[in-house]
PDB file of C-alpha atoms in Angstrom:
ATOM      1  CA  MET A   2      88.883 -14.513  17.161  1.00 47.00           C
ATOM      2  CA  SER A   3      89.894 -18.097  16.496  1.00 48.00           C
ATOM      3  CA  ARG A   4      87.544 -21.032  16.196  1.00 52.00           C
ATOM      4  CA  ARG A   5      88.782 -22.513  19.427  1.00 50.00           C
ATOM      5  CA  LYS A   6      86.290 -24.563  21.454  1.00 55.00           C
ATOM      6  CA  ASN A   7      84.904 -22.406  24.185  1.00 60.00           C
ATOM      7  CA  THR A   8      81.940 -22.744  26.515  1.00 64.00           C
ATOM      8  CA  ARG A   9      81.175 -19.022  26.445  1.00 70.00           C
ATOM      9  CA  PRO A  10      78.617 -17.578  24.047  1.00 68.00           C
ATOM     10  CA  ASN A  11      80.329 -15.739  21.147  1.00 66.00           C
ATOM     11  CA  GLY A  12      79.053 -12.328  22.238  1.00 84.00           C
ATOM     12  CA  GLN A  13      80.375 -12.816  25.747  1.00 93.00           C
ATOM     13  CA  GLN A  14      83.704 -14.108  24.465  1.00 95.00           C
ATOM     14  CA  ALA A  15      84.117 -11.101  22.150  1.00 96.00           C
ATOM     15  CA  LYS A  16      83.346  -8.665  24.998  1.00 97.00           C
ATOM     16  CA  LEU A  17      85.882 -10.370  27.262  1.00 98.00           C
ATOM     17  CA  ILE A  18      88.568 -10.296  24.584  1.00 98.00           C
ATOM     18  CA  GLU A  19      87.900  -6.591  23.934  1.00 98.00           C
ATOM     19  CA  LEU A  20      88.026  -5.870  27.675  1.00 99.00           C
ATOM     20  CA  LEU A  21      91.303  -7.776  28.024  1.00 99.00           C
ATOM     21  CA  ASN A  22      92.875  -6.076  25.003  1.00 99.00           C
ATOM     22  CA  ARG A  23      91.993  -2.652  26.413  1.00 99.00           C
ATOM     23  CA  ARG A  24      93.704  -3.471  29.692  1.00 99.00           C
ATOM     24  CA  LEU A  25      96.616  -5.013  27.767  1.00 99.00           C
ATOM     25  CA  ALA A  26      97.053  -1.662  26.020  1.00 99.00           C
ATOM     26  CA  ASP A  27      97.015   0.104  29.385  1.00 99.00           C
ATOM     27  CA  ALA A  28      99.612  -2.292  30.796  1.00 99.00           C
ATOM     28  CA  ILE A  29     101.959  -1.895  27.830  1.00 99.00           C
ATOM     29  CA  ASP A  30     101.492   1.887  27.892  1.00 99.00           C
ATOM     30  CA  LEU A  31     102.240   1.968  31.635  1.00 99.00           C
ATOM     31  CA  GLN A  32     105.319  -0.184  31.108  1.00 99.00           C
ATOM     32  CA  LEU A  33     106.595   2.203  28.428  1.00 98.00           C
ATOM     33  CA  GLN A  34     105.817   5.239  30.562  1.00 98.00           C
ATOM     34  CA  SER A  35     107.782   3.639  33.412  1.00 98.00           C
ATOM     35  CA  ARG A  36     110.690   3.162  31.007  1.00 98.00           C
ATOM     36  CA  GLN A  37     110.372   6.803  29.933  1.00 97.00           C
ATOM     37  CA  ALA A  38     110.869   7.812  33.567  1.00 98.00           C
ATOM     38  CA  TYR A  39     113.726   5.314  33.971  1.00 97.00           C
ATOM     39  CA  TRP A  40     115.591   6.601  30.932  1.00 97.00           C
ATOM     40  CA  ASN A  41     115.149  10.299  31.666  1.00 96.00           C
ATOM     41  CA  VAL A  42     115.234  10.844  35.425  1.00 95.00           C
ATOM     42  CA  LYS A  43     117.861  13.328  36.625  1.00 93.00           C
ATOM     43  CA  GLY A  44     118.856  14.897  39.879  1.00 89.00           C
ATOM     44  CA  PRO A  45     118.985  13.760  43.497  1.00 87.00           C
ATOM     45  CA  HIS A  46     118.218  10.115  44.218  1.00 93.00           C
ATOM     46  CA  PHE A  47     118.906   9.268  40.570  1.00 93.00           C
ATOM     47  CA  MET A  48     119.952   5.650  41.189  1.00 96.00           C
ATOM     48  CA  ALA A  49     117.187   4.859  43.683  1.00 97.00           C
ATOM     49  CA  LEU A  50     114.564   6.260  41.334  1.00 97.00           C
ATOM     50  CA  ARG A  51     115.955   4.348  38.353  1.00 97.00           C
ATOM     51  CA  GLU A  52     115.708   1.137  40.385  1.00 98.00           C
ATOM     52  CA  LEU A  53     112.131   1.981  41.375  1.00 98.00           C
ATOM     53  CA  PHE A  54     111.067   2.788  37.814  1.00 98.00           C
ATOM     54  CA  ASP A  55     112.734  -0.405  36.576  1.00 98.00           C
ATOM     55  CA  LYS A  56     110.800  -2.488  39.130  1.00 98.00           C
ATOM     56  CA  VAL A  57     107.545  -0.846  38.081  1.00 98.00           C
ATOM     57  CA  ALA A  58     108.247  -1.554  34.401  1.00 98.00           C
ATOM     58  CA  GLN A  59     109.148  -5.179  35.097  1.00 98.00           C
ATOM     59  CA  GLY A  60     106.076  -5.701  37.270  1.00 97.00           C
ATOM     60  CA  VAL A  61     103.742  -4.222  34.694  1.00 98.00           C
ATOM     61  CA  GLU A  62     105.340  -6.359  31.977  1.00 98.00           C
ATOM     62  CA  LYS A  63     104.298  -9.441  33.968  1.00 98.00           C
ATOM     63  CA  TYR A  64     100.711  -8.157  34.034  1.00 98.00           C
ATOM     64  CA  ALA A  65     100.802  -7.532  30.292  1.00 99.00           C
ATOM     65  CA  ASN A  66     101.991 -11.086  29.689  1.00 99.00           C
ATOM     66  CA  LEU A  67      99.249 -12.552  31.901  1.00 99.00           C
ATOM     67  CA  ILE A  68      96.572 -10.513  30.144  1.00 99.00           C
ATOM     68  CA  ALA A  69      97.880 -11.350  26.660  1.00 99.00           C
ATOM     69  CA  GLU A  70      98.057 -15.062  27.463  1.00 99.00           C
ATOM     70  CA  HIS A  71      94.475 -14.967  28.756  1.00 98.00           C
ATOM     71  CA  VAL A  72      93.271 -13.322  25.534  1.00 98.00           C
ATOM     72  CA  VAL A  73      94.771 -16.203  23.567  1.00 98.00           C
ATOM     73  CA  GLN A  74      93.292 -18.769  25.979  1.00 97.00           C
ATOM     74  CA  LEU A  75      89.877 -17.295  25.215  1.00 96.00           C
ATOM     75  CA  GLY A  76      90.509 -17.753  21.501  1.00 96.00           C
ATOM     76  CA  GLY A  77      91.379 -14.154  20.712  1.00 97.00           C
ATOM     77  CA  MET A  78      94.394 -12.304  19.381  1.00 98.00           C
ATOM     78  CA  ALA A  79      96.459 -10.304  21.868  1.00 99.00           C
ATOM     79  CA  GLU A  80      96.820  -6.858  20.301  1.00 98.00           C
ATOM     80  CA  GLY A  81     100.071  -5.469  21.670  1.00 98.00           C
ATOM     81  CA  THR A  82     101.527  -3.517  18.759  1.00 98.00           C
ATOM     82  CA  ALA A  83     102.460   0.134  19.178  1.00 97.00           C
ATOM     83  CA  HIS A  84      99.513   1.180  16.992  1.00 98.00           C
ATOM     84  CA  ALA A  85      97.034  -0.949  18.948  1.00 98.00           C
ATOM     85  CA  VAL A  86      98.348   0.362  22.261  1.00 98.00           C
ATOM     86  CA  ALA A  87      98.172   3.986  21.090  1.00 98.00           C
ATOM     87  CA  ARG A  88      94.610   3.457  19.874  1.00 98.00           C
ATOM     88  CA  ARG A  89      93.313   1.574  22.925  1.00 98.00           C
ATOM     89  CA  SER A  90      95.139   2.861  25.988  1.00 98.00           C
ATOM     90  CA  SER A  91      93.010   4.785  28.439  1.00 98.00           C
ATOM     91  CA  LEU A  92      96.043   6.292  30.195  1.00 98.00           C
ATOM     92  CA  ASP A  93      96.912   9.926  29.648  1.00 98.00           C
ATOM     93  CA  GLU A  94      99.983  10.623  27.562  1.00 97.00           C
ATOM     94  CA  TYR A  95     103.265  10.957  29.439  1.00 97.00           C
ATOM     95  CA  VAL A  96     104.634  14.496  29.472  1.00 96.00           C
ATOM     96  CA  LEU A  97     107.947  14.122  27.670  1.00 95.00           C
ATOM     97  CA  ALA A  98     109.379  17.283  29.228  1.00 94.00           C
ATOM     98  CA  THR A  99     109.340  15.655  32.680  1.00 93.00           C
ATOM     99  CA  ALA A 100     112.964  15.422  33.834  1.00 84.00           C
ATOM    100  CA  ASP A 101     113.323  15.691  37.598  1.00 92.00           C
ATOM    101  CA  GLY A 102     112.683  12.867  40.043  1.00 95.00           C
ATOM    102  CA  LYS A 103     109.635  14.413  41.697  1.00 95.00           C
ATOM    103  CA  GLY A 104     107.992  15.031  38.335  1.00 96.00           C
ATOM    104  CA  HIS A 105     108.498  11.409  37.294  1.00 97.00           C
ATOM    105  CA  ILE A 106     107.266  10.112  40.653  1.00 97.00           C
ATOM    106  CA  ASP A 107     104.128  12.249  40.454  1.00 98.00           C
ATOM    107  CA  ALA A 108     103.487  11.247  36.840  1.00 98.00           C
ATOM    108  CA  LEU A 109     103.893   7.521  37.499  1.00 98.00           C
ATOM    109  CA  ALA A 110     101.829   7.673  40.689  1.00 98.00           C
ATOM    110  CA  THR A 111      98.993   9.203  38.674  1.00 98.00           C
ATOM    111  CA  LYS A 112      99.340   6.557  35.933  1.00 98.00           C
ATOM    112  CA  LEU A 113      99.488   3.678  38.444  1.00 98.00           C
ATOM    113  CA  THR A 114      96.353   4.985  40.150  1.00 98.00           C
ATOM    114  CA  ALA A 115      94.515   5.202  36.825  1.00 98.00           C
ATOM    115  CA  PHE A 116      95.707   1.717  35.810  1.00 98.00           C
ATOM    116  CA  GLY A 117      94.486   0.272  39.112  1.00 98.00           C
ATOM    117  CA  LYS A 118      91.105   1.967  38.700  1.00 98.00           C
ATOM    118  CA  HIS A 119      90.670   0.563  35.181  1.00 98.00           C
ATOM    119  CA  VAL A 120      91.739  -2.931  36.266  1.00 99.00           C
ATOM    120  CA  ARG A 121      89.280  -2.953  39.190  1.00 98.00           C
ATOM    121  CA  TYR A 122      86.502  -1.819  36.847  1.00 98.00           C
ATOM    122  CA  ALA A 123      87.506  -4.551  34.375  1.00 99.00           C
ATOM    123  CA  SER A 124      87.182  -7.103  37.175  1.00 99.00           C
ATOM    124  CA  ASP A 125      83.630  -5.895  37.804  1.00 98.00           C
ATOM    125  CA  GLN A 126      82.827  -6.045  34.086  1.00 98.00           C
ATOM    126  CA  ALA A 127      84.186  -9.597  33.822  1.00 98.00           C
ATOM    127  CA  SER A 128      82.037 -10.582  36.811  1.00 98.00           C
ATOM    128  CA  GLU A 129      78.981  -9.102  35.106  1.00 97.00           C
ATOM    129  CA  LEU A 130      79.852 -11.230  32.066  1.00 97.00           C
ATOM    130  CA  LYS A 131      79.949 -14.242  34.405  1.00 95.00           C
ATOM    131  CA  ASP A 132      83.625 -15.012  33.771  1.00 97.00           C
ATOM    132  CA  ALA A 133      85.200 -15.732  37.144  1.00 97.00           C
ATOM    133  CA  ASP A 134      88.616 -16.560  35.652  1.00 97.00           C
ATOM    134  CA  THR A 135      88.956 -13.190  33.949  1.00 98.00           C
ATOM    135  CA  ALA A 136      87.578 -11.377  37.001  1.00 98.00           C
ATOM    136  CA  ASP A 137      90.115 -13.203  39.189  1.00 98.00           C
ATOM    137  CA  LEU A 138      92.952 -12.269  36.834  1.00 99.00           C
ATOM    138  CA  PHE A 139      92.064  -8.590  37.089  1.00 99.00           C
ATOM    139  CA  THR A 140      91.558  -8.833  40.864  1.00 98.00           C
ATOM    140  CA  ASP A 141      95.001 -10.406  41.273  1.00 98.00           C
ATOM    141  CA  ILE A 142      96.565  -7.617  39.212  1.00 98.00           C
ATOM    142  CA  ALA A 143      94.724  -4.944  41.201  1.00 97.00           C
ATOM    143  CA  ARG A 144      95.969  -6.415  44.476  1.00 95.00           C
ATOM    144  CA  SER A 145      99.610  -6.498  43.462  1.00 88.00           C
TER     145      SER A 145
END
């Protein structure tokens, strides 16, 4: 954490930064899992599915950027390295053997549902910490 001027008590600030970094890890993990599907999908509807998986990856990248920027605004360090993501992500590992379109759709649907659940919970946690800005960020992500 930096020594940036902040109106939040240090304990609250640290909890918010930890919460944000956990969801940042989820977002980066989801983005990479979307790319895994994009790179490896085979079979019928190949092109349509690649376009869908690409849109998911791009959308999630925007969320990751918003979360990371908010961490820095709070005076923290956005932890988006591969090691940090592997350590912090709450998403289940992507099954690398998945190859057909239906398998990738099912896998990503499950991951998107889990991501949404964690983001909604993070919004509630930020509200409990009395940080409306962070709660709003998570609410906006959950709605999109």
